[in-house]
Coordinates of C-alpha atoms in Angstrom, one line a residue:
X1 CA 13.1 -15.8 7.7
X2 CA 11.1 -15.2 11.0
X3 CA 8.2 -13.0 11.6
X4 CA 9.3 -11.3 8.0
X5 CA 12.9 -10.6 9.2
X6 CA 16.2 -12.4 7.6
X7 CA 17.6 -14.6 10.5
X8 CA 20.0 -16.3 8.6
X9 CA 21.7 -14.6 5.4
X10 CA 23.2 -17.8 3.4
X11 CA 20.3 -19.7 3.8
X12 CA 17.9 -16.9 2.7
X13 CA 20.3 -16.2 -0.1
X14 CA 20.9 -20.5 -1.5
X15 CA 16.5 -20.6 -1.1
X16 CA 16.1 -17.1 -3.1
X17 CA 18.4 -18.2 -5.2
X18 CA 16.8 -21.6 -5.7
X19 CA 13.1 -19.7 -6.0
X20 CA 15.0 -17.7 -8.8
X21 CA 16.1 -20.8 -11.0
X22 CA 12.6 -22.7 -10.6
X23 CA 10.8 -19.2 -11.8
X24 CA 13.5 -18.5 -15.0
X25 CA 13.1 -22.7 -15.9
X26 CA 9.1 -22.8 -15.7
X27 CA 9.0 -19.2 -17.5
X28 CA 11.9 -19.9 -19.8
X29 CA 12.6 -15.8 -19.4
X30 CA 15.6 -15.0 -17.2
X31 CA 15.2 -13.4 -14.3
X32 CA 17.1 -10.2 -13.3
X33 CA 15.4 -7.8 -11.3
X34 CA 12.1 -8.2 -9.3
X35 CA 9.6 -6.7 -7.0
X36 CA 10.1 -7.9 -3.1
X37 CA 7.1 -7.7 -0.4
X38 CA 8.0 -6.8 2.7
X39 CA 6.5 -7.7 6.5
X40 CA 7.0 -8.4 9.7
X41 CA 6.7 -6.7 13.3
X42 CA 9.4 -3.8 12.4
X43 CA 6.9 -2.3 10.1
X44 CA 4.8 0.7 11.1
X45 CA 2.4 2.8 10.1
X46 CA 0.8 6.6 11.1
X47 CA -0.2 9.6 9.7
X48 CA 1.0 13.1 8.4
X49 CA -0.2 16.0 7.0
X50 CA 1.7 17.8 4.7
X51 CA 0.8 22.0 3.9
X52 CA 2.2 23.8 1.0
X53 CA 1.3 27.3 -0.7
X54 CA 0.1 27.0 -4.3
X55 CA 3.6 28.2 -6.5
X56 CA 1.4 29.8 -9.6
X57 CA 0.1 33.3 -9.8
X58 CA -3.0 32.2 -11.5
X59 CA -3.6 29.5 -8.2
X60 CA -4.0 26.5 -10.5
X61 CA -2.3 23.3 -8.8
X62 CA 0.1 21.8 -10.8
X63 CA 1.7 18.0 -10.8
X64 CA 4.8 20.5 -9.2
X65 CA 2.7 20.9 -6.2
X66 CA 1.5 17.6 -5.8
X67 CA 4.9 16.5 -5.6
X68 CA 6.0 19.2 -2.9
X69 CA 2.9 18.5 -0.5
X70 CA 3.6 14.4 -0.6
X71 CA 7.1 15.4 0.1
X72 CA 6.1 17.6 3.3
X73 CA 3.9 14.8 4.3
X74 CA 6.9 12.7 4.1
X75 CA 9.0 15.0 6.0
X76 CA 9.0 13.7 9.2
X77 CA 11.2 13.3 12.3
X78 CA 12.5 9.2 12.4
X79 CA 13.5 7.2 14.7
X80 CA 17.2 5.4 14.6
X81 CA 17.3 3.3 11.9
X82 CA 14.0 3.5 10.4
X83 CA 12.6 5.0 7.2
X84 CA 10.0 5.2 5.1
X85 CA 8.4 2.5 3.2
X86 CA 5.2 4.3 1.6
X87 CA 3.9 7.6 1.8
X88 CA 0.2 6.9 0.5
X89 CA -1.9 9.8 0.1
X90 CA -5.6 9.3 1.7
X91 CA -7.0 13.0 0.4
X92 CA -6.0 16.7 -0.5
X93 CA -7.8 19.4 1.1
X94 CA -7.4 22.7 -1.5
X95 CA -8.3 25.4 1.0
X96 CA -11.0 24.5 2.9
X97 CA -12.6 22.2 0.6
X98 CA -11.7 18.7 1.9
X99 CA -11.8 15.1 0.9
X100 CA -10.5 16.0 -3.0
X101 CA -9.2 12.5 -4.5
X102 CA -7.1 14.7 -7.1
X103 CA -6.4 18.4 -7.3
X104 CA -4.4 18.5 -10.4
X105 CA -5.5 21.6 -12.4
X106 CA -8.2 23.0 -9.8
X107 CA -8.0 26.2 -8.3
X108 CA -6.3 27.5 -5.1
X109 CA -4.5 28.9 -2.3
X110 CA -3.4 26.6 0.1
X111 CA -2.8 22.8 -0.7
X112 CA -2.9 19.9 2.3
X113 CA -2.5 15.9 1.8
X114 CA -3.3 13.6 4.5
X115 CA -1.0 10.8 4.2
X116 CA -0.1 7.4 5.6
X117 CA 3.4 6.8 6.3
X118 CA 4.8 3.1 6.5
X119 CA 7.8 2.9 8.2
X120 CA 10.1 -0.2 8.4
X121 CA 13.3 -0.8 10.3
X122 CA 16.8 0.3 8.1
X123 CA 18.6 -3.1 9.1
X124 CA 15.7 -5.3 8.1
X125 CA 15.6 -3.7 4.7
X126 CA 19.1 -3.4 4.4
X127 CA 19.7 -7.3 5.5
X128 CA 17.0 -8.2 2.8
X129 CA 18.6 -6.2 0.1
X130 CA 22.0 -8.2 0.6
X131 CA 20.2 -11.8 0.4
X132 CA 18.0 -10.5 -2.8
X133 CA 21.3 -9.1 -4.3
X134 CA 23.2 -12.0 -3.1
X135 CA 21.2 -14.2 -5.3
X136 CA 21.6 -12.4 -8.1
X137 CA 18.4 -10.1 -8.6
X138 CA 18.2 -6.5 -8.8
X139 CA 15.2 -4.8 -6.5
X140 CA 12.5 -2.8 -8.7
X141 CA 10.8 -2.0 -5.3
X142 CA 9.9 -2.9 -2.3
X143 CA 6.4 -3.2 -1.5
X144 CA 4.6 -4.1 1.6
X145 CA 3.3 -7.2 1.5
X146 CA -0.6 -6.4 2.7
X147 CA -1.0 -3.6 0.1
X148 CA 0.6 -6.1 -2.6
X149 CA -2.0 -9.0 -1.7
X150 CA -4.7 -6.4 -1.6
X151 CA -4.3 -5.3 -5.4
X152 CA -5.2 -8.9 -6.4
X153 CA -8.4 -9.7 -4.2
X154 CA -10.3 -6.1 -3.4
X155 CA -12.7 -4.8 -6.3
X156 CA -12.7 -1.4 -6.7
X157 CA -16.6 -0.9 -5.1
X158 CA -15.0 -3.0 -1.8
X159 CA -12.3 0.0 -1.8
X160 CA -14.7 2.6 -1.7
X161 CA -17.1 1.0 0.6
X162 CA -14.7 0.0 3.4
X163 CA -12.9 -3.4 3.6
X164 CA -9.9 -5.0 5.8
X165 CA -7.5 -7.2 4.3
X166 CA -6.0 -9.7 7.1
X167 CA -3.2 -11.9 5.6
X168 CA -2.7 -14.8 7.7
X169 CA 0.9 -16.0 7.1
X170 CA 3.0 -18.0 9.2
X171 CA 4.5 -15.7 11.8
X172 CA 2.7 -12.4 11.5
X173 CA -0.7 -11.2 10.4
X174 CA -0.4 -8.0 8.2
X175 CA -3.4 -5.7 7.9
X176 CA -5.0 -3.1 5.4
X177 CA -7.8 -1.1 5.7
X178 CA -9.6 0.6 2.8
X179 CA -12.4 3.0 2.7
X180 CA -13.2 5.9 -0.2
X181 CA -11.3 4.1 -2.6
X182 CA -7.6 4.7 -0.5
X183 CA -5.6 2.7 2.2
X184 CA -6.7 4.2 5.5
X185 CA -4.4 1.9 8.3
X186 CA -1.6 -0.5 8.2
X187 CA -0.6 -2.6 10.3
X188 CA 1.4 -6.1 11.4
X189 CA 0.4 -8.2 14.2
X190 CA 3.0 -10.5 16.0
X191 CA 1.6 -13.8 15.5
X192 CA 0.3 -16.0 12.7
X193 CA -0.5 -19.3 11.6
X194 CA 2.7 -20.8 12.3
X195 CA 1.9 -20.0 15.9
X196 CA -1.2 -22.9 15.3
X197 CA 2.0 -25.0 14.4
X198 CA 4.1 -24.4 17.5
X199 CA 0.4 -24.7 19.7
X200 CA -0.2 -28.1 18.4
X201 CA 3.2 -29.2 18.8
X202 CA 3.6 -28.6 22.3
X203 CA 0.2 -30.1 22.7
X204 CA 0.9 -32.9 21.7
X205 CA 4.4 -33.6 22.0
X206 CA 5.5 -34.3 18.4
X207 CA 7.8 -32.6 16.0
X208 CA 7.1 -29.2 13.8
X209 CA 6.3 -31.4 10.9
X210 CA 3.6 -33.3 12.6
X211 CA 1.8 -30.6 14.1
X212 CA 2.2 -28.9 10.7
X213 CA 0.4 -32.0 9.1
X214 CA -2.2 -32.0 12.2
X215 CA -2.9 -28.5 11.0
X216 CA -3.5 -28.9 7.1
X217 CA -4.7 -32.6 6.9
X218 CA -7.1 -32.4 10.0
X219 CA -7.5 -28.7 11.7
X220 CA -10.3 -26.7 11.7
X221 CA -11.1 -23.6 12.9
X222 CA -14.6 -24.7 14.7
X223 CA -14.5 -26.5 17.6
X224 CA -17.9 -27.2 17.0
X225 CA -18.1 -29.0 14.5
X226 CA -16.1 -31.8 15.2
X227 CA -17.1 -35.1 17.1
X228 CA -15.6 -35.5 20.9
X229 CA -15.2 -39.5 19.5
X230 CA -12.7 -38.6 16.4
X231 CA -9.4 -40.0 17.1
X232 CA -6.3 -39.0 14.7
X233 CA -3.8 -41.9 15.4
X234 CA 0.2 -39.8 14.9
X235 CA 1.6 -42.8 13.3
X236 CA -0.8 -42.2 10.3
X237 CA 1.5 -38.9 9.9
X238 CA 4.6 -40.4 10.6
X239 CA 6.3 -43.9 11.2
X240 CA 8.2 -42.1 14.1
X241 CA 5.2 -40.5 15.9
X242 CA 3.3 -42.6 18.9
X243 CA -0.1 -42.1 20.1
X244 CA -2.8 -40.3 19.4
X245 CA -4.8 -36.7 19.2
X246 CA -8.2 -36.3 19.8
X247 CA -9.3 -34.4 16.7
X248 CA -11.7 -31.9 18.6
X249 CA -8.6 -30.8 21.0
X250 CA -7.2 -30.3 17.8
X251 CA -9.5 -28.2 16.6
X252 CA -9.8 -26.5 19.9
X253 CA -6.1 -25.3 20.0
X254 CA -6.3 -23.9 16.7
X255 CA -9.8 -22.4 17.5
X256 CA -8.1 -20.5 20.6
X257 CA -5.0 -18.9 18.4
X258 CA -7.3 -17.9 15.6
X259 CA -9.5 -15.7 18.7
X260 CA -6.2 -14.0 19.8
X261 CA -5.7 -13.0 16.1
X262 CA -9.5 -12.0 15.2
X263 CA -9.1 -10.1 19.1
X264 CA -6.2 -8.0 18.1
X265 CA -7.8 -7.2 14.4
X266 CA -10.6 -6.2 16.1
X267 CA -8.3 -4.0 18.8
X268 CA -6.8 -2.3 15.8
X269 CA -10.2 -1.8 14.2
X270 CA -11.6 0.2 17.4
X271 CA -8.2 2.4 17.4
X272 CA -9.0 3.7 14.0
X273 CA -13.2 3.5 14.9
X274 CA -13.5 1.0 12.3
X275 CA -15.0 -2.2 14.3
X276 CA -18.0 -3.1 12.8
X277 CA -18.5 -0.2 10.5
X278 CA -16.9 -1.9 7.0
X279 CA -20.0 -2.2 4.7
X280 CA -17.3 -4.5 2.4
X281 CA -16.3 -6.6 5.9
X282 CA -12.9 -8.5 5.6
X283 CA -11.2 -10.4 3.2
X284 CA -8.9 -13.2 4.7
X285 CA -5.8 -14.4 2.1
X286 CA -2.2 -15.9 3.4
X287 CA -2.0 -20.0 4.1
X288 CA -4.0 -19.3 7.1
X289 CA -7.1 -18.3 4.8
X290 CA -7.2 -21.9 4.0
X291 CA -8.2 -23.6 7.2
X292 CA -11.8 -24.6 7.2
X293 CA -14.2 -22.9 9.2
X294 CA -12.2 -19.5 9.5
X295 CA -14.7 -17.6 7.7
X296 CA -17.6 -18.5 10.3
X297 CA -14.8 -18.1 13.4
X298 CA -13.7 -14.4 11.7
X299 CA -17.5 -13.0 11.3
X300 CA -18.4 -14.3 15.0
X301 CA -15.5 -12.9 16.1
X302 CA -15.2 -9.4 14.2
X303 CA -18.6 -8.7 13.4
X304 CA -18.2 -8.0 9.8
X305 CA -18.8 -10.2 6.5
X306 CA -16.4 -12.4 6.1
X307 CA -14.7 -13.8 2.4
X308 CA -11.6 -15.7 1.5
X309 CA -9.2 -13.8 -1.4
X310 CA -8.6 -15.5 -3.8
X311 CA -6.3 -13.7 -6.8
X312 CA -8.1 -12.1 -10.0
X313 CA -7.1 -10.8 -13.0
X314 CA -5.0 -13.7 -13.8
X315 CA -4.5 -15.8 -17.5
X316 CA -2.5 -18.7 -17.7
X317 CA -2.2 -21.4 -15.0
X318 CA -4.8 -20.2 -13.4
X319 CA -5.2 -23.5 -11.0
X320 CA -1.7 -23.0 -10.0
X321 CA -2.0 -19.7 -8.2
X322 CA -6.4 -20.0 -7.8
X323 CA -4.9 -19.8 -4.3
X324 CA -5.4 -16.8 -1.3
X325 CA -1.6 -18.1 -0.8
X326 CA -0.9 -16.8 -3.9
X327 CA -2.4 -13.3 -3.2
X328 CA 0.5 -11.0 -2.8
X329 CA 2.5 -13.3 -5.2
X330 CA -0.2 -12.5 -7.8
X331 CA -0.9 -8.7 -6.2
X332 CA 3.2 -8.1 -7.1
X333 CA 3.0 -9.0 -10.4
X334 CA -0.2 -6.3 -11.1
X335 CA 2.0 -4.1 -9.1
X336 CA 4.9 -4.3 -11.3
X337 CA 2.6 -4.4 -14.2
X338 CA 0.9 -0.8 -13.2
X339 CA 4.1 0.6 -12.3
X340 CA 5.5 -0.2 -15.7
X341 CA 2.7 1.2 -17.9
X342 CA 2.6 4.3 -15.5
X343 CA 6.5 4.9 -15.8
X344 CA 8.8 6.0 -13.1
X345 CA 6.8 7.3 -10.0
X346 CA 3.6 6.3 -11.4
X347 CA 1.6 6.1 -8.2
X348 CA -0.8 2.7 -7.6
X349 CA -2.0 3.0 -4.7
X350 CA -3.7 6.5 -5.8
X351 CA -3.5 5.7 -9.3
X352 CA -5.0 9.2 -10.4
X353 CA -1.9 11.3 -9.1
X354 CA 0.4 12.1 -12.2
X355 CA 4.2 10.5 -12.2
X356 CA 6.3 12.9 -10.0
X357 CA 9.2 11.0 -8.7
X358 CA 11.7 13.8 -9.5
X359 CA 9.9 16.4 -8.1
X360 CA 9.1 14.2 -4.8
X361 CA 13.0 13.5 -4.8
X362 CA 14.2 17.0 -5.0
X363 CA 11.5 18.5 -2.1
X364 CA 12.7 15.2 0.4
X365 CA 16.1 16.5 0.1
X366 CA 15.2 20.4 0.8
X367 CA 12.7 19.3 4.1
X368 CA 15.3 16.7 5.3
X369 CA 18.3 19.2 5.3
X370 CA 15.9 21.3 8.2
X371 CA 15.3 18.2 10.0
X372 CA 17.0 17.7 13.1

């Protein structure tokens, strides 16, 4: 995988495969189908409103016309080979009344969603599907990665207050916004922590490995706050590595990569008129949560209150996964665990709206066949 897009199918396919026979051998439960996040540049997001009228005499909205006004949000011209991941419902407006979180059963003539579309590219998907499948696992559903992470570090008082998810992995950064208790923006930046890797590497002239230990046994993301005199000598890291790093330079490449990333958060942050103005701030999960000092380099950098994820609402080995690395491991599994105590087309991301999968199903099929 690079940047969260399959480059090589066989591989992807013998290390899901591998993945697969760890999981069934430390669970003892065999594994046969499985919820898959999904990231990378190809994904997408913008929004749609959808317009129906009411369909009963007496104007009382029912979970019929929930379903048909998601589906005209959804209905939506595409590019070549793209489709769409999520449609995520922000609010319903019921006439003129706006900013209702759920109009089952009220009162009305004219029903509006506004919605957030995530749109991913049909090879990608496709391309993952066949390695998954290939390994022998059935998809339950793909979810994007961002949103996944987000159901197992945000509190429900950080969703309604405003908050920014930035997962830090190693070759993109995916972001979620959150205010009034739904997902506002989505988006994937094209550069991550394994950028830091490649930085160092070039820097100093040593292999992906070495830079890779540089980063995790001796990086920081303060400048700072290291001494100008601190000397890591390469042959500490490995027997075929000469010469040495200055551990401030160190510090100082990684600091630089980590401003390009807080920059473009905070670039996506003024698009939607969000810089500054999240009472909740950010919280930072992914392997690049983990290097020290990122949580004073993010709040000097995006002006907001900074925190590190780390998953909840987990029993069991605990220690194992007390990780922000973990996050949308752990934020799959509450997925999956919602979506089966809801039922088919249970909604999580606006848990209130009633199952309608059938009804969503049948109304993309009438708007698509008017589509040009």
């Amino acid at each position: 995988m690079r940047r969260g897009v399959v480059v090589d199918i066989e591989e992807a396919i013998s290390s899901i495969r591998e993945a697969r026979h760890m999981a069934e051998r430390t669970s003892g439960i065999a594994i046969e189908e499985a919820y898959v996040s999904i990231g990378g540049s190809h994904i997408s997001s913008r929004l749609s409103r959808g317009v129906i009228a009411v369909s009963r005499a007496d104007g009382e909205i029912s979970e019929d016309d929930i379903g048909r006004v998601i589906a005209a949000a959804e209905a939506v011209s595409l590019s070549p080979n793209r489709e769409i991941l999520h449609v995520i419902p922000r609010d319903f407006t019921v006439d003129a009344e706006r900013g209702i979180k759920d109009p089952l059963g009220m009162s009305g003539v004219r029903l509006e969603v506004d919605a957030l579309l995530v749109e991913a590219s049909s090879p990608v998907l496709r391309n993952l599907t066949k390695c998954i499948e290939g390994a022998g696992v059935k998809i339950r559903e793909m979810v994007l990665g961002v949103v996944a992470a987000s159901q197992a570090v945000l509190s429900k008082r950080q969703r309604e207050l405003g908050v920014l998810v930035m997962d830090i992995g190693g070759g993109t950064t995916d972001l979620s916004v959150f205010e009034e208790g739904g997902i506002l923006h989505a988006a994937i930046l094209p550069v991550g922590a394994g950028y830091i890797t490649n930085d160092l590497a070039i820097g100093f002239r040593t292999s992906i490995d070495v830079a890779e230990r540089l980063k995790i046994e001796y990086g920081t993301a303060r400048a700072a706050d290291i001494p100008k005199k601190e000397i890591i000598r390469l042959a500490d890291l490995s027997a075929e590595e000469e010469g040495t790093a200055p551990r401030r330079m160190v510090a100082e490449i990684i600091e630089a990569r980590l401003e390009e990333i807080f920059d473009l958060t905070q670039k996506e942050l003024k698009a939607i008129g969000r810089a500054g103005m999240l009472p909740a701030g950010a919280v930072l999960v992914g392997g690049g949560a983990k290097l020290p000092g990122i949580v004073d380099a993010a709040k000097e950098r995006l002006k907001l209150p900074i925190q590190i994820g780390f998953p909840s609402e987990v029993t069991g080995l605990v220690e194992r996964v007390d990780d922000p690395s973990f996050a949308t491991a752990v934020g799959l599994l509450l997925w999956g665990k919602e979506q089966e105590l809801r039922g088919p087309g249970g909604n999580i991301i606006f848990p209130y709206l009633p199952s309608m999968a059938a009804t969503v199903t049948k109304m993309k099929r009438w708007f698509k066949a008017f589509l040009p």
